[in-house]
Coordinates of C-alpha atoms in Angstrom, one line a residue:
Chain B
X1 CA -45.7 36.6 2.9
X2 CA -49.0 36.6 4.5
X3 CA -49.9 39.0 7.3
X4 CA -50.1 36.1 9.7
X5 CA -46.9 35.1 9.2
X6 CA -45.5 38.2 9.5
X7 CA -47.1 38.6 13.2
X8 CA -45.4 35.2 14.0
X9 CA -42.0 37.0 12.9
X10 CA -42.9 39.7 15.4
X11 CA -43.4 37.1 18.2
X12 CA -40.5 34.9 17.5
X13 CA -38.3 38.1 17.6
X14 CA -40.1 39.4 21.1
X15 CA -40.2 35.7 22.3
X16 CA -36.2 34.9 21.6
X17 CA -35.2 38.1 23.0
X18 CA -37.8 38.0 26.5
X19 CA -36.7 34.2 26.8
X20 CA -33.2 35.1 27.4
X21 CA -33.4 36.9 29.6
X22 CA -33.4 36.6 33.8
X23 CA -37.0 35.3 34.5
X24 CA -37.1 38.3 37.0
X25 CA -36.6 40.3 33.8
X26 CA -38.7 39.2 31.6
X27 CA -42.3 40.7 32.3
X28 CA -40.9 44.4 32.3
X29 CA -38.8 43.9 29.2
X30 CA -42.4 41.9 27.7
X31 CA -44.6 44.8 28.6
X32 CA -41.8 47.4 26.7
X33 CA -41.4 45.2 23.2
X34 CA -45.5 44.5 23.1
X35 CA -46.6 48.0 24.7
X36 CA -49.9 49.1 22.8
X37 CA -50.8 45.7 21.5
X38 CA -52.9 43.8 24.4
X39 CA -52.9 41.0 22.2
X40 CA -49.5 40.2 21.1
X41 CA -48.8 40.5 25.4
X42 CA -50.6 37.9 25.6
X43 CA -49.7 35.4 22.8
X44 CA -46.1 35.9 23.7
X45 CA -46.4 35.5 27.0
X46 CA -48.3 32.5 26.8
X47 CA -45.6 30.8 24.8
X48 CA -43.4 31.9 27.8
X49 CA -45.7 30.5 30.3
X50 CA -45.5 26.8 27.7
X51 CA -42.1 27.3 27.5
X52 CA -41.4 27.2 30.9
X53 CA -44.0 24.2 31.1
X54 CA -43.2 22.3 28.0
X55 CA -40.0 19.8 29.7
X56 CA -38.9 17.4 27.7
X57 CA -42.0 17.1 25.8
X58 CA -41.6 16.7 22.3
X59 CA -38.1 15.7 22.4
X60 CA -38.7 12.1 21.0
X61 CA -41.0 10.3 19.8
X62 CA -43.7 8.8 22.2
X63 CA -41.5 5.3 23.1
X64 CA -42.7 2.3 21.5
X65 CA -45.0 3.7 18.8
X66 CA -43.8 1.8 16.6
X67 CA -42.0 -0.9 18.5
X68 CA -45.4 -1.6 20.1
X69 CA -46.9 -2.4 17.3
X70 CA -46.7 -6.4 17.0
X71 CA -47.8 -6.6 20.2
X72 CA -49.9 -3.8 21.7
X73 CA -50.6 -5.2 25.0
X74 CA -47.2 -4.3 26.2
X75 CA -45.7 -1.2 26.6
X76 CA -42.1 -0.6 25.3
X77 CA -39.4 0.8 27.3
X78 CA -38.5 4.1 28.1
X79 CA -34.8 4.5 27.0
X80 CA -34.5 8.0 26.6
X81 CA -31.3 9.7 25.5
X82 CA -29.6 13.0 24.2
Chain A
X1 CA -38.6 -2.5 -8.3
X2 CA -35.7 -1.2 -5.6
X3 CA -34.5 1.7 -6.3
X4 CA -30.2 1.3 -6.5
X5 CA -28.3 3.5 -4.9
X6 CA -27.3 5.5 -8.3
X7 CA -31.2 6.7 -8.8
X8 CA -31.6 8.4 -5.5
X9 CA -28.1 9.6 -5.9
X10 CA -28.7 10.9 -9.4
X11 CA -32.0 12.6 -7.8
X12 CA -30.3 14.3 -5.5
X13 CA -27.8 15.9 -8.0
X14 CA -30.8 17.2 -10.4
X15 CA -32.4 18.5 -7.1
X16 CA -29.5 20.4 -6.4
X17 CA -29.4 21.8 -9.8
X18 CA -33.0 22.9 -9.3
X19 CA -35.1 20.3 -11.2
X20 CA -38.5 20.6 -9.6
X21 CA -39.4 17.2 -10.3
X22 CA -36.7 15.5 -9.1
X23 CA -38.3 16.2 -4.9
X24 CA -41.8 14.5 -6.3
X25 CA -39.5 11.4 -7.4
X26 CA -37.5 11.3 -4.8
X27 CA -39.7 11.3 -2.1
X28 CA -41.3 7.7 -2.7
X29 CA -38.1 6.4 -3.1
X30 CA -37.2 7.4 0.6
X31 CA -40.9 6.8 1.7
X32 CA -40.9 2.8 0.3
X33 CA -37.1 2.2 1.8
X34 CA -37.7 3.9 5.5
X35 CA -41.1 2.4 6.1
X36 CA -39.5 -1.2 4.5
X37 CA -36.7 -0.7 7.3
X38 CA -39.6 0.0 9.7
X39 CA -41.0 -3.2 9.6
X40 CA -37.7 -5.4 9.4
X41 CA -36.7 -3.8 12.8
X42 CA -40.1 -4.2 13.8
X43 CA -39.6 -8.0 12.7
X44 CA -36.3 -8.4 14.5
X45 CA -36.6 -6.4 17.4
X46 CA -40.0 -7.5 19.1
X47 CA -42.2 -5.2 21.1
X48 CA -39.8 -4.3 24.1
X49 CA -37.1 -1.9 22.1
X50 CA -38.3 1.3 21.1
X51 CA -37.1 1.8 17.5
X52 CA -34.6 4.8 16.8
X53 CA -36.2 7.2 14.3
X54 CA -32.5 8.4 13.5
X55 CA -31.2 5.1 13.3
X56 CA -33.5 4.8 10.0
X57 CA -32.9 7.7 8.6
X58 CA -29.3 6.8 8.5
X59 CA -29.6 3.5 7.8
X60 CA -31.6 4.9 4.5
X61 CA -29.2 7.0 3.6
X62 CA -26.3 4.6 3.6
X63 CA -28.0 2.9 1.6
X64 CA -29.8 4.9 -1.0
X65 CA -26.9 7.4 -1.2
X66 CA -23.3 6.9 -3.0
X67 CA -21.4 9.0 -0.8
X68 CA -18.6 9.6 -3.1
X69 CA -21.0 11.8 -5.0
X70 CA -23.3 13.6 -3.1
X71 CA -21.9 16.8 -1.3
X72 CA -23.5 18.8 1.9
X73 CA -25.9 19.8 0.1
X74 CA -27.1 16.8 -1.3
X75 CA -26.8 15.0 2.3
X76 CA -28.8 18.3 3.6
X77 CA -31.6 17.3 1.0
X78 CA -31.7 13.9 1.4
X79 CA -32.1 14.4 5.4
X80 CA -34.7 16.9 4.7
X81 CA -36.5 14.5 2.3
X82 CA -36.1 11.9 4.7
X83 CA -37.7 13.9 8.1
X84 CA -40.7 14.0 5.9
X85 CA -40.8 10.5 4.5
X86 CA -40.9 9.3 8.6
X87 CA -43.2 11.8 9.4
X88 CA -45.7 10.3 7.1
X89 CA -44.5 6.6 8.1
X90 CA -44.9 7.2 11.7
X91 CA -48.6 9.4 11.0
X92 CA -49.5 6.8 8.6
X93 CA -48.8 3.9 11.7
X94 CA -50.5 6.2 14.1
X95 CA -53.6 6.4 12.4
X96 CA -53.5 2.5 11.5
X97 CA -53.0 2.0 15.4
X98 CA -55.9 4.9 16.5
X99 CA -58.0 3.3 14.5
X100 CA -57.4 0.0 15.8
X101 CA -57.8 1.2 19.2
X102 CA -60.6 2.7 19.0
X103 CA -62.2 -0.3 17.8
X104 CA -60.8 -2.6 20.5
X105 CA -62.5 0.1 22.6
X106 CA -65.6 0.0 21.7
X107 CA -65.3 -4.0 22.4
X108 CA -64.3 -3.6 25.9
X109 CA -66.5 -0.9 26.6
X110 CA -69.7 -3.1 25.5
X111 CA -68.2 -6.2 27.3
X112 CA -67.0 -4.7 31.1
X113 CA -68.8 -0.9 30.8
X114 CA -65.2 0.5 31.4
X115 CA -63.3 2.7 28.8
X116 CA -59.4 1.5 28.0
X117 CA -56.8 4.2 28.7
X118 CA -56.5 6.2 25.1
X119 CA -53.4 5.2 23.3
X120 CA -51.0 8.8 24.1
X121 CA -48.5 8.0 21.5
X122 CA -50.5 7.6 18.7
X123 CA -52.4 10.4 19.5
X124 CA -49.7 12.6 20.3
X125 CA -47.9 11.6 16.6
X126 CA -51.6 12.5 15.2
X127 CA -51.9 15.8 17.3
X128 CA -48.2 17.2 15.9
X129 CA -48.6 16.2 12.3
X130 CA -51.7 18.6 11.9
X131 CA -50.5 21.2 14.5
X132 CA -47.0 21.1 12.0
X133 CA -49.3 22.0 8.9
X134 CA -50.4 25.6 10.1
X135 CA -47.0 26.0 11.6
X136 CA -45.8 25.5 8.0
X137 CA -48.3 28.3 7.7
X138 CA -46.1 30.3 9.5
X139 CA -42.9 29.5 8.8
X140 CA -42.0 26.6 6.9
X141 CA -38.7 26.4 7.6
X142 CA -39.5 26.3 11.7
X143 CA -42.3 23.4 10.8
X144 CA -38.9 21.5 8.8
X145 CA -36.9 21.9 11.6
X146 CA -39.8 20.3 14.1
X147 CA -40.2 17.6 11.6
X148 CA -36.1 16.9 11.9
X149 CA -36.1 17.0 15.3
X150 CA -39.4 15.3 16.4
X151 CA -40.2 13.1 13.8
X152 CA -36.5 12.2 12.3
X153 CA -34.9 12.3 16.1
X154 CA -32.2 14.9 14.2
X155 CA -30.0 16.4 17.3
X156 CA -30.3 19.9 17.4
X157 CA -26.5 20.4 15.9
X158 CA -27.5 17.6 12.9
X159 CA -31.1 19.5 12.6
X160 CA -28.8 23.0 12.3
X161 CA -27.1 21.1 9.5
X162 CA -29.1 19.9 7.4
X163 CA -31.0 23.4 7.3
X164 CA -28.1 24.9 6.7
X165 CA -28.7 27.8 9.7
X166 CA -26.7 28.1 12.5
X167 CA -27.2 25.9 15.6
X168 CA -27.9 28.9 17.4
X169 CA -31.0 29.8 15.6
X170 CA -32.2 26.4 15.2
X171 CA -32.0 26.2 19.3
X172 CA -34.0 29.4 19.5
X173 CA -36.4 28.1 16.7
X174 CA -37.2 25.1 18.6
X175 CA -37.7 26.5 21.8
X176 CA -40.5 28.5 20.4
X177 CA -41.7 25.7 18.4
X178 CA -41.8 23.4 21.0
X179 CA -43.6 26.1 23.7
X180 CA -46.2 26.8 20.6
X181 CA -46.4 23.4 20.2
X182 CA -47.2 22.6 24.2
X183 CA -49.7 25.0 23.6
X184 CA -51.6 24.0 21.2
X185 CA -51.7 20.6 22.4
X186 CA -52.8 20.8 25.4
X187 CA -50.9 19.3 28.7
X188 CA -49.7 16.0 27.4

């Protein structure tokens, strides 16, 4: 295991545990897990800050990739489900 | 030559017995009968449905698989397999389509002076396939579980599944995937 992924352990541990948490919670509880490393602060709470951000990005393709293909003039419809 | 059912299904049954080269065989197998799929819904369906990722992975499975003798773990492996196959399908049609673009582009930009919108799916497909390589980095199983849920539309319950993890950490999993993701990315 190389050290990098061993940080990203760190930060998925920190993350999962902040990102349950009240948002009113969250920065006290951020500063305690990270206290002494300026730089994992940071990453994590940048993930926080996409998290929060991120919506329903990524939760499907982008519609009509491939349906759009034949014809790429037209856009193909947005029928998004769960 | 089509592969029959009782190949893949074999495959599957060495894999799970540990024969290392049974993935490297497989993997074409899945990749030549997704991307044929691909193009007979893309034949039958026209330009104005967007085409259900999941539906082909199913729709490969049902028919590549005897289901009388695989077992979860077999189904787990071939759903695995088959994330990856689409993921190269659908990066392999992206990169077909960028290229296209850009060279339609270039026409209209010398003809009118103005640029043409980019093409945001293509690009996006593009942007996640690299970004999924140093997650792999990182955690390779995190990077499988993107690949089920993004590229194979996998819900996060089938995704759980077929990682054999619980859905609970595959719903923590993804959230941080998808915020690192966002991030590197860029706003969409």
């Amino acid at each position: 295991m190389t050290s990098d992924s061993e940080r990203w352990r760190t930060i998925k541990a920190i993350f999962g545990e902040v990102a349950a948490l009240p948002s009113a919670e969250r920065p006290a509880r951020l500063a305690a897990l990270t206290m002494g490393d300026p730089a994992l602060h940071a990453e994590v709470a940048a993930l926080l800050a996409a998290d929060g951000a991120v919506g329903r990005r990524f939760e499907q393709l982008p519609p009509g990739l491939l349906a759009n293909l034949p014809r790429p003039t037209t856009r193909g419809s947005d029928s998004s489900t769960d | 030559m089509e592969p029959t059912q009782s190949d893949v299904t074999r495959l599957l049954g060495l894999l799970s017995q540990g024969d290392p080269d049974a993935l490297d065989r497989l993997m074409p197998l899945v990749y030549d009968e997704l991307h044929r799929l691909a193009a007979s819904y893309l034949r039958r369906e026209r330009s104005d449905h967007t085409l259900g990722a999941t539906a082909l992975v199913h729709e490969a499975f049902l028919r590549l698989v005897d289901q009388r003798q695989v077992d979860w773990e077999g189904r787990s492996h071939f759903f695995g397999i088959a994330a990856q196959a689409m993921r190269r399908v659908l990066v392999d049609h992206a990169r077909r389509r960028s290229a296209a673009k850009r060279s339609r582009n270039m026409q209209v930009t010398l003809d009118t002076g103005a640029d043409v919108a980019t093409d945001g799916g293509a690009d996006e497909v593009l942007a996640v396939d690299e970004a999924l390589e140093r997650l792999a980095h990182l955690d390779p199983r995190q990077a499988r579980l993107v690949e089920l849920r993004y590229f194979a539309g996998f819900s996060i319950a089938e995704a759980a599944e077929a990682l054999g993890i619980s859905p609970a950490t595959a719903k923590r999993d993804w959230a941080l995937a998808r915020a690192w993701l966002h991030r590197e990315l860029g706003p969409g």
